[in-house]
Coordinates of C-alpha atoms in Angstrom, one line a residue:
X1 CA 119.3 110.9 209.1
X2 CA 120.6 114.1 210.8
X3 CA 123.6 115.0 212.8
X4 CA 121.7 114.1 216.0
X5 CA 121.7 110.5 215.0
X6 CA 125.5 110.2 214.7
X7 CA 128.0 109.5 217.4
X8 CA 131.6 110.7 217.2
X9 CA 134.7 109.8 219.2
X10 CA 137.9 111.7 220.1
X11 CA 139.6 113.6 222.9
X12 CA 137.5 115.5 225.3
X13 CA 138.9 116.9 228.6
X14 CA 142.2 115.2 227.6
X15 CA 140.7 111.8 227.2
X16 CA 138.9 110.1 224.3
X17 CA 135.1 110.2 224.7
X18 CA 131.9 109.7 222.8
X19 CA 129.8 112.7 221.8
X20 CA 126.8 113.6 219.7
X21 CA 127.8 115.1 216.4
X22 CA 125.1 117.8 216.4
X23 CA 125.9 118.9 220.0
X24 CA 129.6 118.9 219.4
X25 CA 129.4 120.9 216.2
X26 CA 127.2 123.4 217.9
X27 CA 129.6 123.7 220.8
X28 CA 132.6 124.2 218.4
X29 CA 130.8 126.7 216.2
X30 CA 129.7 128.9 219.2
X31 CA 133.2 128.7 220.7
X32 CA 135.9 131.2 219.7
X33 CA 139.6 131.4 220.3
X34 CA 141.1 134.6 221.8
X35 CA 141.7 135.9 218.3
X36 CA 138.0 135.6 217.4
X37 CA 138.3 132.6 215.1
X38 CA 135.5 130.1 215.5
X39 CA 136.5 126.6 216.5
X40 CA 134.1 125.3 213.9
X41 CA 134.2 122.2 211.6
X42 CA 136.2 122.9 208.5
X43 CA 136.6 119.7 206.5
X44 CA 135.8 116.0 206.7
X45 CA 138.4 113.6 205.3
X46 CA 138.3 109.8 204.7
X47 CA 141.3 107.5 204.9
X48 CA 141.3 105.8 201.5
X49 CA 142.6 102.5 202.9
X50 CA 139.6 102.2 205.3
X51 CA 137.6 101.0 202.4
X52 CA 135.5 98.0 203.6
X53 CA 132.7 97.5 206.1
X54 CA 134.9 95.1 208.0
X55 CA 137.6 97.7 208.5
X56 CA 135.1 100.3 209.6
X57 CA 133.6 97.8 212.1
X58 CA 137.1 97.1 213.3
X59 CA 137.7 100.9 213.7
X60 CA 134.6 101.2 215.9
X61 CA 135.5 98.2 218.1
X62 CA 139.2 99.1 218.5
X63 CA 138.5 102.8 219.3
X64 CA 135.8 101.6 221.7
X65 CA 138.6 99.8 223.6
X66 CA 140.5 103.0 224.4
X67 CA 137.5 105.3 225.2
X68 CA 138.3 107.2 228.4
X69 CA 141.7 105.5 228.9
X70 CA 144.2 107.7 227.2
X71 CA 146.1 110.7 228.6
X72 CA 147.5 113.4 226.4
X73 CA 151.3 113.5 225.7
X74 CA 152.6 114.8 222.4
X75 CA 156.0 113.2 222.8
X76 CA 154.5 109.7 223.7
X77 CA 151.8 109.6 221.1
X78 CA 152.9 106.2 219.8
X79 CA 151.8 104.6 223.1
X80 CA 148.1 104.7 222.3
X81 CA 147.5 100.9 222.5
X82 CA 150.5 99.8 224.4
X83 CA 151.4 101.3 227.8
X84 CA 154.5 103.3 228.6
X85 CA 155.4 102.9 232.2
X86 CA 151.9 101.7 232.9
X87 CA 150.1 104.5 231.2
X88 CA 148.6 105.1 227.7
X89 CA 149.2 108.3 225.8
X90 CA 148.0 110.0 222.6
X91 CA 146.7 113.2 221.1
X92 CA 143.5 113.6 219.1
X93 CA 145.1 112.7 215.7
X94 CA 147.4 109.8 216.8
X95 CA 144.5 108.0 218.6
X96 CA 142.7 107.8 215.3
X97 CA 145.8 107.0 213.2
X98 CA 146.9 104.3 215.6
X99 CA 143.4 102.8 215.3
X100 CA 143.7 102.9 211.5
X101 CA 147.0 101.0 211.7
X102 CA 145.4 98.3 213.8
X103 CA 142.6 98.0 211.2
X104 CA 145.3 97.0 208.7
X105 CA 145.8 100.4 207.1
X106 CA 149.2 101.8 206.3
X107 CA 149.3 105.3 207.7
X108 CA 151.8 107.1 210.0
X109 CA 150.8 108.9 213.2
X110 CA 149.9 112.1 211.4
X111 CA 149.1 115.4 213.1
X112 CA 145.9 117.3 212.2
X113 CA 147.6 119.5 209.6
X114 CA 149.1 116.4 207.9
X115 CA 145.7 114.7 207.9
X116 CA 144.3 117.8 206.0
X117 CA 147.0 117.6 203.3
X118 CA 147.9 113.9 203.1
X119 CA 147.2 112.0 199.8
X120 CA 146.3 109.0 202.0
X121 CA 143.0 110.8 202.7
X122 CA 140.2 112.0 200.4
X123 CA 137.7 114.8 201.0
X124 CA 134.2 113.7 202.0
X125 CA 131.7 115.8 200.0
X126 CA 130.0 117.4 203.0
X127 CA 128.0 120.6 202.9
X128 CA 128.9 122.7 205.9
X129 CA 126.7 125.6 207.0
X130 CA 127.0 127.5 210.2
X131 CA 129.3 124.7 211.5
X132 CA 126.8 121.9 210.8
X133 CA 126.8 119.2 208.1
X134 CA 123.7 119.4 205.9
X135 CA 124.1 116.0 204.3
X136 CA 125.3 113.7 207.1
X137 CA 124.1 110.6 205.2
X138 CA 127.5 110.7 203.3
X139 CA 129.5 110.0 206.5
X140 CA 131.0 106.7 207.3
X141 CA 132.6 105.2 210.5
X142 CA 136.2 106.3 210.7
X143 CA 135.8 109.6 208.8
X144 CA 138.0 112.4 210.3
X145 CA 136.3 115.6 211.3
X146 CA 138.8 118.5 211.2
X147 CA 138.2 121.6 213.3
X148 CA 139.9 125.0 213.6
X149 CA 141.8 125.1 216.8
X150 CA 145.0 127.0 217.1
X151 CA 145.1 130.7 218.2
X152 CA 148.5 131.3 216.6
X153 CA 147.1 130.6 213.1
X154 CA 143.8 132.5 212.4
X155 CA 143.4 131.2 208.9
X156 CA 140.2 129.2 208.5
X157 CA 142.1 126.7 206.4
X158 CA 144.1 125.6 209.4
X159 CA 143.0 122.7 211.6
X160 CA 144.1 122.0 215.1
X161 CA 141.7 119.3 216.3
X162 CA 140.1 116.1 214.9
X163 CA 137.3 113.9 216.0
X164 CA 136.1 110.7 214.2
X165 CA 132.8 109.2 213.2
X166 CA 132.1 106.4 215.6
X167 CA 128.6 105.2 214.8
X168 CA 126.2 105.8 212.0
X169 CA 122.7 104.3 212.2
X170 CA 121.7 101.8 209.5
X171 CA 118.8 103.2 207.5
X172 CA 116.4 100.5 206.5
X173 CA 114.7 101.4 203.3
X174 CA 114.8 101.1 199.5
X175 CA 117.1 102.7 197.0
X176 CA 120.5 102.7 195.5
X177 CA 123.5 102.3 197.8
X178 CA 127.2 102.0 196.9
X179 CA 130.2 100.5 198.7
X180 CA 133.4 101.6 197.0
X181 CA 132.9 101.1 193.3
X182 CA 130.1 98.5 193.8
X183 CA 126.4 99.5 193.6
X184 CA 123.5 97.7 195.3
X185 CA 119.8 98.2 195.4
X186 CA 118.2 98.0 198.8
X187 CA 114.7 96.8 199.5
X188 CA 113.7 97.1 203.2
X189 CA 117.4 97.5 204.0
X190 CA 118.5 94.4 202.2
X191 CA 120.3 94.3 198.9
X192 CA 118.6 92.6 195.9
X193 CA 120.6 89.4 195.2
X194 CA 120.8 87.2 192.1
X195 CA 117.8 88.8 190.5
X196 CA 116.6 91.4 188.0
X197 CA 114.9 94.6 189.0
X198 CA 113.0 97.2 186.9
X199 CA 114.1 100.6 188.4
X200 CA 113.1 104.0 187.0
X201 CA 112.4 102.6 183.5
X202 CA 115.5 100.4 183.2
X203 CA 116.3 96.7 183.9
X204 CA 119.2 95.9 186.2
X205 CA 120.6 92.6 187.4
X206 CA 122.5 91.8 190.6
X207 CA 124.9 89.0 191.5
X208 CA 124.6 86.6 194.5
X209 CA 126.6 89.1 196.6
X210 CA 124.1 91.9 195.8
X211 CA 126.4 93.8 193.5
X212 CA 125.0 95.4 190.3
X213 CA 126.5 93.7 187.2
X214 CA 127.7 96.2 184.6
X215 CA 129.7 96.2 181.3
X216 CA 129.1 92.5 180.9
X217 CA 127.1 89.8 179.3
X218 CA 124.6 88.1 181.6
X219 CA 123.3 84.6 181.0
X220 CA 119.8 84.0 182.2
X221 CA 117.7 81.0 181.2
X222 CA 120.0 80.1 178.3
X223 CA 119.7 83.6 176.9
X224 CA 122.4 86.3 176.9
X225 CA 121.7 89.9 177.8
X226 CA 124.1 92.8 178.0
X227 CA 124.2 95.4 180.7
X228 CA 126.0 98.7 180.1
X229 CA 128.4 100.9 182.0
X230 CA 125.6 102.3 184.2
X231 CA 124.2 98.7 184.7
X232 CA 121.1 99.3 182.6
X233 CA 120.2 96.5 180.2
X234 CA 120.6 97.3 176.5
X235 CA 117.7 96.6 174.1
X236 CA 116.7 97.2 170.5
X237 CA 120.2 98.1 169.4
X238 CA 123.5 97.0 168.0
X239 CA 126.4 96.3 170.2
X240 CA 130.1 96.4 169.2
X241 CA 131.8 94.0 171.6
X242 CA 135.4 93.2 171.2
X243 CA 135.4 93.7 167.5
X244 CA 132.2 91.7 166.8
X245 CA 128.7 93.1 166.2
X246 CA 125.7 91.8 168.1
X247 CA 122.1 92.7 168.1
X248 CA 119.9 92.9 171.2
X249 CA 116.2 92.7 170.5
X250 CA 113.4 94.8 172.1
X251 CA 113.5 92.5 175.2
X252 CA 117.2 92.7 175.5
X253 CA 117.9 89.2 174.3
X254 CA 121.0 88.6 172.2
X255 CA 119.8 87.5 168.7
X256 CA 121.2 84.2 167.5
X257 CA 120.7 82.3 164.2
X258 CA 118.4 84.9 162.8
X259 CA 118.3 87.8 160.4
X260 CA 118.1 91.4 161.6
X261 CA 116.9 94.1 159.2
X262 CA 119.0 97.3 158.9
X263 CA 119.0 100.3 156.7
X264 CA 121.6 98.6 154.4
X265 CA 120.0 95.2 154.2
X266 CA 119.5 91.9 156.1
X267 CA 122.2 90.9 158.5
X268 CA 122.7 87.3 159.6
X269 CA 123.6 86.7 163.3
X270 CA 125.2 83.3 163.8
X271 CA 124.7 80.8 166.6
X272 CA 127.0 82.8 168.8
X273 CA 125.1 86.1 168.2
X274 CA 127.9 87.5 165.9
X275 CA 127.1 89.3 162.6
X276 CA 128.8 87.6 159.6
X277 CA 129.8 91.0 158.3
X278 CA 127.5 90.7 155.2
X279 CA 124.5 92.7 154.0
X280 CA 121.8 90.8 152.0
X281 CA 119.3 92.6 149.8
X282 CA 116.8 89.7 150.2
X283 CA 116.2 87.0 152.7
X284 CA 117.3 83.5 151.6
X285 CA 114.4 81.2 150.7
X286 CA 113.4 78.2 152.7
X287 CA 111.6 77.3 155.9
X288 CA 113.0 77.8 159.4
X289 CA 114.2 81.4 158.7
X290 CA 114.0 83.5 161.9
X291 CA 113.6 87.2 161.4
X292 CA 114.0 90.1 163.7
X293 CA 112.7 93.5 162.8
X294 CA 109.6 92.8 160.9
X295 CA 108.1 90.2 163.1
X296 CA 108.6 88.8 166.6
X297 CA 111.8 86.8 167.1

């Protein structure tokens, strides 16, 4: 994906309009104010509360309903979606903030300087070079693009104009993808659901919603497995879980009703997979003894 694939929305010629991200960034970078400061892109910020695909879809639909309709008036910026004496008004920042509000996000009608500094927003980790974003794949619908734009303040840290990401194409392919704190693995654009996948030398498992399971036991075919913080299945190792010790064999299976050999002796894992906290020098006699370590379990 490149900037040329992305559509942005905001004020242009005093009305909201759709623009191509590459063309607009090029225009801003090549434009200068009377004091010589470029009108270039400075930062990209993301409203933390716009945190689900549904909210981002709502942002695109709602902003689409005001395209080309608004007239600029700083004093009447609250009349973005409801008319004042038959007309709609806003500035570049209030049009976006009013849209955020209608998506269910709690945010006031901030100006551009406030959007830069507000704790309601987080920086999007874009790499900007010569006014263009080198890694546009990190952008999401609703992200605020902050540009220099006030001749009375020549500092490059000052912003005076904002546009918003309106549309990002869906890339159909394979690989990891994350939504908030949830990770998915895509195959031909669709997340793996309710299955295991062997990825880069590790086994991972995904729930019915396509979310990677992590920090948890997973029951599959009557056998328990444990997936760690990074989602990778643990195998061939001991696990301290809530004060009890468990052993996961070479295939990742939780060992139950069997003996595991350690450097200090034989350890019995009960029917729930928990070690009985005893070391045995020798295995007890008798048939039906399951052993892990010296032979297959």
